[in-house]
Amino acid sequence: MIVADIIGLVAFALSGVLISLYKKLDIFGVFFIASLTALGGGVIRDVLAGRVPFAFTHYYPILVVIITVIAALLLKRHIREIDRKFLFVVFDSIGLCAFSITGSLVGIEVGFNMFGVVILSIATAVGGGLVRDMLLNEVPFILKREIYASVALLTAIAMFVLDRMDLLDTVTLTLLFLGMLFLRLASYKLGYHLPRL
């Protein structure tokens, strides 16, 4: 869980930095948006699970965010040379998949049923990004037709079933992470989306 958490923190912090640079925010704005994106979903998850938010009792989440932001700002010139929109989607997708897993793990750990595990997975995966996008006056990914929150939904269901079958381990989690990341990136690149009603 710690590995998935760190991957998600780094990825979402980077997505926060990228959108902050695009919006031309000042240094405080960059750190604030990156922190909100990386930590917001976990705080929402822990509140729903009836726990003190992990980020409020441990130092490593905020330290990971600070180190990530500083590293990204030092490499800002190189970032400009890359397709920033696709880079943002890649990091945001990595964070989505990693936090879908951590949210599901917390739900399983506290004994939630499948519905509870799904809610925690989605809240963890999209909570920080949702607040970030609303603050920056962007339409949140979760409200677009892209295959986004569906990834957290599928991850949660798969993890709940794997846990009930006693097959939840490092190998299955890694395969699930890679499979969901491929689904998210492939659907974005190919333009697949959920149908409109």
Coordinates of C-alpha atoms in Angstrom, one line a residue:
M1 CA 0.0 0.0 0.0
I2 CA 2.9 2.4 0.8
V3 CA 4.4 1.8 -2.7
A4 CA 1.1 2.5 -4.4
D5 CA 0.6 5.6 -2.2
I6 CA 4.0 7.0 -3.0
I7 CA 3.4 6.4 -6.8
G8 CA 0.1 8.2 -6.5
L9 CA 1.5 11.1 -4.5
V10 CA 4.3 11.7 -7.0
A11 CA 2.1 11.3 -10.1
F12 CA -0.7 13.6 -8.8
A13 CA 1.8 16.2 -7.4
L14 CA 3.3 16.3 -10.9
S15 CA -0.1 16.7 -12.6
G16 CA -0.8 19.5 -10.2
V17 CA 2.6 21.2 -11.0
L18 CA 1.9 20.9 -14.8
I19 CA -1.5 22.4 -14.6
S20 CA -0.2 25.1 -12.3
L21 CA 2.5 26.1 -14.7
Y22 CA 0.0 26.1 -17.5
K23 CA -2.2 28.5 -15.5
K24 CA 0.9 30.6 -14.6
L25 CA 0.3 30.4 -10.9
D26 CA 2.9 31.8 -8.4
I27 CA 5.1 29.6 -6.3
F28 CA 2.5 29.3 -3.5
G29 CA -0.1 28.4 -6.0
V30 CA 2.0 25.6 -7.5
F31 CA 2.7 24.1 -4.0
F32 CA -0.9 24.5 -3.0
I33 CA -2.5 22.9 -6.1
A34 CA 0.1 20.1 -6.1
S35 CA -0.6 19.3 -2.4
L36 CA -4.3 19.5 -2.9
T37 CA -4.2 17.2 -5.9
A38 CA -1.9 14.7 -4.2
L39 CA -3.4 14.7 -0.7
G40 CA -7.1 15.7 -1.2
G41 CA -8.4 12.3 -2.2
G42 CA -6.7 10.5 0.7
V43 CA -8.1 12.9 3.2
I44 CA -11.7 12.4 1.8
R45 CA -11.1 8.6 1.8
D46 CA -10.0 8.5 5.5
V47 CA -12.9 10.8 6.6
L48 CA -15.3 8.4 4.8
A49 CA -13.6 5.4 6.5
G50 CA -13.9 7.0 9.9
R51 CA -10.2 7.5 10.4
V52 CA -7.9 10.4 11.1
P53 CA -6.5 11.4 7.7
F54 CA -3.2 9.7 7.1
A55 CA -1.6 12.9 5.8
F56 CA -2.4 14.6 9.2
T57 CA -0.5 12.0 11.2
H58 CA 2.5 11.0 9.0
Y59 CA 5.1 13.3 7.4
Y60 CA 6.1 11.3 4.4
P61 CA 3.0 12.2 2.2
I62 CA 3.7 16.0 2.4
L63 CA 7.5 15.4 2.1
V64 CA 7.0 13.4 -1.1
V65 CA 4.8 16.2 -2.5
I66 CA 7.4 18.9 -1.6
I67 CA 10.3 17.0 -3.0
T68 CA 8.3 16.2 -6.2
V69 CA 7.3 19.9 -6.7
I70 CA 10.9 21.1 -6.1
A71 CA 12.3 18.5 -8.6
A72 CA 9.6 19.5 -11.2
L73 CA 10.4 23.2 -10.8
L74 CA 14.1 22.5 -11.2
L75 CA 13.3 20.6 -14.4
K76 CA 10.7 23.1 -15.6
R77 CA 12.8 24.1 -18.7
H78 CA 12.9 20.5 -19.9
I79 CA 9.2 20.0 -19.2
R80 CA 8.4 22.9 -21.6
E81 CA 10.0 20.9 -24.4
I82 CA 7.6 18.0 -24.0
D83 CA 3.9 17.7 -24.9
R84 CA 2.6 19.0 -21.6
K85 CA -1.0 18.0 -22.1
F86 CA -0.1 14.4 -22.8
L87 CA 2.4 14.4 -19.9
F88 CA -0.4 15.7 -17.6
V89 CA -2.7 12.9 -18.7
V90 CA 0.0 10.3 -18.1
F91 CA 0.8 11.5 -14.6
D92 CA -2.9 12.0 -13.8
S93 CA -3.6 8.5 -15.0
I94 CA -0.8 6.9 -13.0
G95 CA -2.2 8.7 -9.9
L96 CA -5.7 7.6 -10.7
C97 CA -4.7 3.9 -10.9
A98 CA -2.4 4.0 -7.8
F99 CA -5.0 5.8 -5.7
S100 CA -7.8 3.5 -6.9
I101 CA -5.8 0.7 -5.4
T102 CA -5.0 2.4 -2.1
G103 CA -8.7 3.5 -1.7
S104 CA -9.8 -0.1 -2.4
L105 CA -7.3 -1.5 0.1
V106 CA -8.5 0.8 2.9
G107 CA -12.1 -0.2 2.1
I108 CA -11.2 -3.9 2.3
E109 CA -9.1 -3.3 5.4
V110 CA -12.0 -1.7 7.4
G111 CA -14.4 -4.4 6.2
F112 CA -16.6 -2.4 3.8
N113 CA -18.9 -4.3 1.3
M114 CA -18.4 -3.9 -2.4
F115 CA -20.3 -0.6 -2.6
G116 CA -18.2 0.8 0.2
V117 CA -14.9 -0.3 -1.5
V118 CA -16.1 1.3 -4.8
I119 CA -16.9 4.6 -3.1
L120 CA -13.6 4.7 -1.3
S121 CA -11.7 3.9 -4.5
I122 CA -13.4 6.6 -6.5
A123 CA -13.1 9.2 -3.7
T124 CA -9.4 8.5 -3.3
A125 CA -8.7 8.5 -7.0
V126 CA -10.7 11.5 -8.1
G127 CA -11.2 13.6 -5.0
G128 CA -8.0 15.7 -5.2
G129 CA -8.2 16.2 -8.9
L130 CA -11.9 17.2 -8.7
V131 CA -11.2 19.9 -6.1
R132 CA -8.1 21.0 -8.1
D133 CA -10.1 21.4 -11.4
M134 CA -12.9 23.3 -9.7
L135 CA -10.5 25.7 -8.1
L136 CA -8.8 26.3 -11.5
N137 CA -12.1 26.7 -13.3
E138 CA -11.6 23.5 -15.4
V139 CA -14.3 20.9 -16.2
P140 CA -13.3 17.9 -14.0
F141 CA -12.3 14.7 -15.8
I142 CA -14.9 12.8 -13.8
L143 CA -17.7 15.0 -15.5
K144 CA -16.3 14.5 -19.0
R145 CA -17.1 11.6 -21.3
E146 CA -13.6 10.2 -21.0
I147 CA -13.0 6.8 -19.4
Y148 CA -11.8 8.1 -16.0
A149 CA -13.8 7.4 -12.9
S150 CA -14.7 4.1 -14.5
V151 CA -11.1 2.9 -14.0
A152 CA -11.5 3.4 -10.2
L153 CA -14.8 1.6 -10.4
L154 CA -13.4 -1.4 -12.3
T155 CA -10.3 -1.5 -10.0
A156 CA -12.4 -1.6 -6.8
I157 CA -14.7 -4.4 -8.1
A158 CA -11.6 -6.4 -9.3
M159 CA -9.9 -6.0 -5.9
F160 CA -13.0 -6.9 -3.9
V161 CA -13.4 -10.1 -6.0
L162 CA -9.7 -10.9 -5.7
D163 CA -9.8 -10.4 -2.0
R164 CA -12.8 -12.7 -1.6
M165 CA -11.0 -15.3 -3.7
D166 CA -7.9 -14.9 -1.5
L167 CA -5.9 -13.9 -4.6
L168 CA -4.9 -10.3 -3.6
D169 CA -1.2 -10.1 -3.5
T170 CA 1.7 -8.0 -4.9
V171 CA 1.6 -9.7 -8.3
T172 CA -2.1 -9.3 -8.8
L173 CA -2.0 -5.7 -7.7
T174 CA 0.8 -4.9 -10.1
L175 CA -1.0 -6.6 -13.0
L176 CA -4.2 -4.8 -12.1
F177 CA -2.4 -1.4 -11.9
L178 CA -0.7 -2.0 -15.3
G179 CA -3.9 -3.2 -16.9
M180 CA -6.0 -0.2 -15.6
L181 CA -3.2 2.2 -16.6
F182 CA -3.2 0.7 -20.1
L183 CA -7.0 1.0 -20.3
R184 CA -7.0 4.7 -19.3
L185 CA -4.1 5.7 -21.6
A186 CA -5.4 3.7 -24.6
S187 CA -8.9 5.1 -24.2
Y188 CA -7.5 8.6 -24.1
K189 CA -5.2 8.1 -27.1
L190 CA -7.8 6.4 -29.2
G191 CA -10.6 8.8 -28.2
Y192 CA -12.8 6.1 -26.6
H193 CA -15.4 7.5 -24.2
L194 CA -18.5 6.6 -22.4
P195 CA -21.7 7.0 -24.5
R196 CA -24.0 9.9 -24.0
L197 CA -27.6 9.2 -22.9

